[in-house]
mmCIF file of C-alpha atoms and ligand atoms in Angstrom:
data_model
loop_
_atom_site.group_PDB
_atom_site.id
_atom_site.type_symbol
_atom_site.label_atom_id
_atom_site.label_comp_id
_atom_site.label_asym_id
_atom_site.label_seq_id
_atom_site.Cartn_x
_atom_site.Cartn_y
_atom_site.Cartn_z
ATOM 1 C CA UNK A 28 0.000 0.000 0.000
ATOM 2 C CA UNK A 29 1.345 3.392 -0.998
ATOM 3 C CA UNK A 30 1.579 6.125 1.634
ATOM 4 C CA UNK A 31 -0.284 9.368 1.229
ATOM 5 C CA UNK A 32 1.676 12.624 1.426
ATOM 6 C CA UNK A 33 0.912 13.143 5.114
ATOM 7 C CA UNK A 34 2.091 9.613 5.963
ATOM 8 C CA UNK A 35 5.407 10.338 4.265
ATOM 9 C CA UNK A 36 5.730 13.618 6.107
ATOM 10 C CA UNK A 37 5.076 11.887 9.419
ATOM 11 C CA UNK A 38 7.582 9.147 8.569
ATOM 12 C CA UNK A 39 10.269 11.683 7.666
ATOM 13 C CA UNK A 40 9.628 13.490 10.927
ATOM 14 C CA UNK A 41 9.913 10.253 12.956
ATOM 15 C CA UNK A 42 12.933 8.768 11.170
ATOM 16 C CA UNK A 43 14.844 12.051 11.336
ATOM 17 C CA UNK A 44 14.698 11.854 15.123
ATOM 18 C CA UNK A 45 16.546 8.547 15.348
ATOM 19 C CA UNK A 46 18.202 7.629 12.034
ATOM 20 C CA UNK A 47 21.265 9.129 10.342
ATOM 21 C CA UNK A 48 21.582 10.555 6.853
ATOM 22 C CA UNK A 49 22.492 7.854 4.319
ATOM 23 C CA UNK A 50 26.303 8.030 3.902
ATOM 24 C CA UNK A 51 25.783 7.571 0.142
ATOM 25 C CA UNK A 52 24.168 10.981 -0.107
ATOM 26 C CA UNK A 53 26.113 13.291 -2.378
ATOM 27 C CA UNK A 54 25.684 16.758 -3.812
ATOM 28 C CA UNK A 55 24.417 19.870 -2.147
ATOM 29 C CA UNK A 56 21.289 21.897 -1.741
ATOM 30 C CA UNK A 57 20.670 24.285 -4.629
ATOM 31 C CA UNK A 58 18.280 26.317 -2.489
ATOM 32 C CA UNK A 59 15.239 25.728 -4.671
ATOM 33 C CA UNK A 60 13.035 25.601 -1.575
ATOM 34 C CA UNK A 61 10.822 22.803 -2.901
ATOM 35 C CA UNK A 62 11.138 20.754 0.277
ATOM 36 C CA UNK A 63 10.115 23.798 2.330
ATOM 37 C CA UNK A 64 6.877 24.201 0.383
ATOM 38 C CA UNK A 65 5.574 20.649 0.384
ATOM 39 C CA UNK A 66 1.878 20.565 1.353
ATOM 40 C CA UNK A 67 2.263 23.741 3.387
ATOM 41 C CA UNK A 68 4.751 26.536 2.768
ATOM 42 C CA UNK A 69 6.996 26.898 5.787
ATOM 43 C CA UNK A 70 6.477 30.345 7.372
ATOM 44 C CA UNK A 71 10.242 30.634 7.948
ATOM 45 C CA UNK A 72 11.090 30.240 4.245
ATOM 46 C CA UNK A 73 12.239 33.341 2.391
ATOM 47 C CA UNK A 74 13.630 34.114 -1.075
ATOM 48 C CA UNK A 75 15.646 36.984 -2.452
ATOM 49 C CA UNK A 76 13.489 38.956 -4.893
ATOM 50 C CA UNK A 77 13.845 37.642 -8.441
ATOM 51 C CA UNK A 78 16.091 34.716 -7.525
ATOM 52 C CA UNK A 79 14.285 31.353 -7.426
ATOM 53 C CA UNK A 80 17.358 29.532 -6.102
ATOM 54 C CA UNK A 81 17.845 31.684 -3.036
ATOM 55 C CA UNK A 82 15.725 29.878 -0.452
ATOM 56 C CA UNK A 83 16.846 30.475 3.096
ATOM 57 C CA UNK A 84 15.405 29.810 6.505
ATOM 58 C CA UNK A 85 14.628 32.523 9.048
ATOM 59 C CA UNK A 86 14.972 29.878 11.786
ATOM 60 C CA UNK A 87 18.056 28.159 10.337
ATOM 61 C CA UNK A 88 19.909 27.772 13.640
ATOM 62 C CA UNK A 89 16.959 26.082 15.335
ATOM 63 C CA UNK A 90 15.419 24.258 12.360
ATOM 64 C CA UNK A 91 14.078 20.775 13.160
ATOM 65 C CA UNK A 92 15.895 17.545 12.339
ATOM 66 C CA UNK A 93 13.601 16.702 9.449
ATOM 67 C CA UNK A 94 14.787 19.897 7.749
ATOM 68 C CA UNK A 95 18.430 19.429 8.736
ATOM 69 C CA UNK A 96 18.526 15.888 7.348
ATOM 70 C CA UNK A 97 16.381 16.236 4.201
ATOM 71 C CA UNK A 98 16.754 14.212 2.040
ATOM 72 C CA UNK A 99 17.869 11.618 4.593
ATOM 73 C CA UNK A 100 17.541 8.649 2.195
ATOM 74 C CA UNK A 101 16.664 8.115 -1.462
ATOM 75 C CA UNK A 102 13.325 6.662 -0.427
ATOM 76 C CA UNK A 103 12.503 9.773 1.576
ATOM 77 C CA UNK A 104 13.581 12.142 -1.212
ATOM 78 C CA UNK A 105 10.318 13.324 -2.695
ATOM 79 C CA UNK A 106 11.417 16.375 -4.684
ATOM 80 C CA UNK A 107 13.077 16.336 -8.094
ATOM 81 C CA UNK A 108 15.115 17.989 -9.257
ATOM 82 C CA UNK A 109 17.017 18.250 -5.987
ATOM 83 C CA UNK A 110 20.693 19.068 -5.579
ATOM 84 C CA UNK A 111 21.242 15.849 -3.634
ATOM 85 C CA UNK A 112 21.586 12.368 -5.077
ATOM 86 C CA UNK A 113 22.370 8.943 -3.629
ATOM 87 C CA UNK A 114 25.232 6.850 -4.968
ATOM 88 C CA UNK A 115 24.569 3.141 -5.227
ATOM 89 C CA UNK A 116 21.674 3.261 -2.810
ATOM 90 C CA UNK A 117 18.861 0.775 -3.240
ATOM 91 C CA UNK A 118 16.804 2.440 -0.478
HETATM 92 S S1 SF4 B 218 14.487 20.080 -2.649
HETATM 93 FE FE1 SF4 B 218 16.702 19.578 -2.430
HETATM 94 S S2 SF4 B 218 17.782 21.253 -3.523
HETATM 95 FE FE2 SF4 B 218 15.671 21.959 -3.114
HETATM 96 S S3 SF4 B 218 15.799 23.113 -1.162
HETATM 97 FE FE3 SF4 B 218 15.217 20.965 -0.679
HETATM 98 S S4 SF4 B 218 17.183 19.912 -0.268
HETATM 99 FE FE4 SF4 B 218 17.651 21.823 -1.329
#
């Protein structure tokens, strides 16, 4: 059975509390902000005017683990394109 979007969001919240980021993760965030606008736009998200790849977080220093670790695994990566990829991961 496939999870709905809220199930995935709940799973990412729960796994981020106890599980590490997959060591096969590579790349870097390109600041598109897509993961900060999934289902509900995060109120702490901001962009520089006219620059779509300038997402930043007004609460960066205290952001929750699910934000710090996204995308934690390939399976939990729900946005494409994303600056991160996973090398040789079957997850
Ligand atoms: S979707 Fe990927 S590239 Fe875009 S802001 Fe989130 S982590 Fe960064």
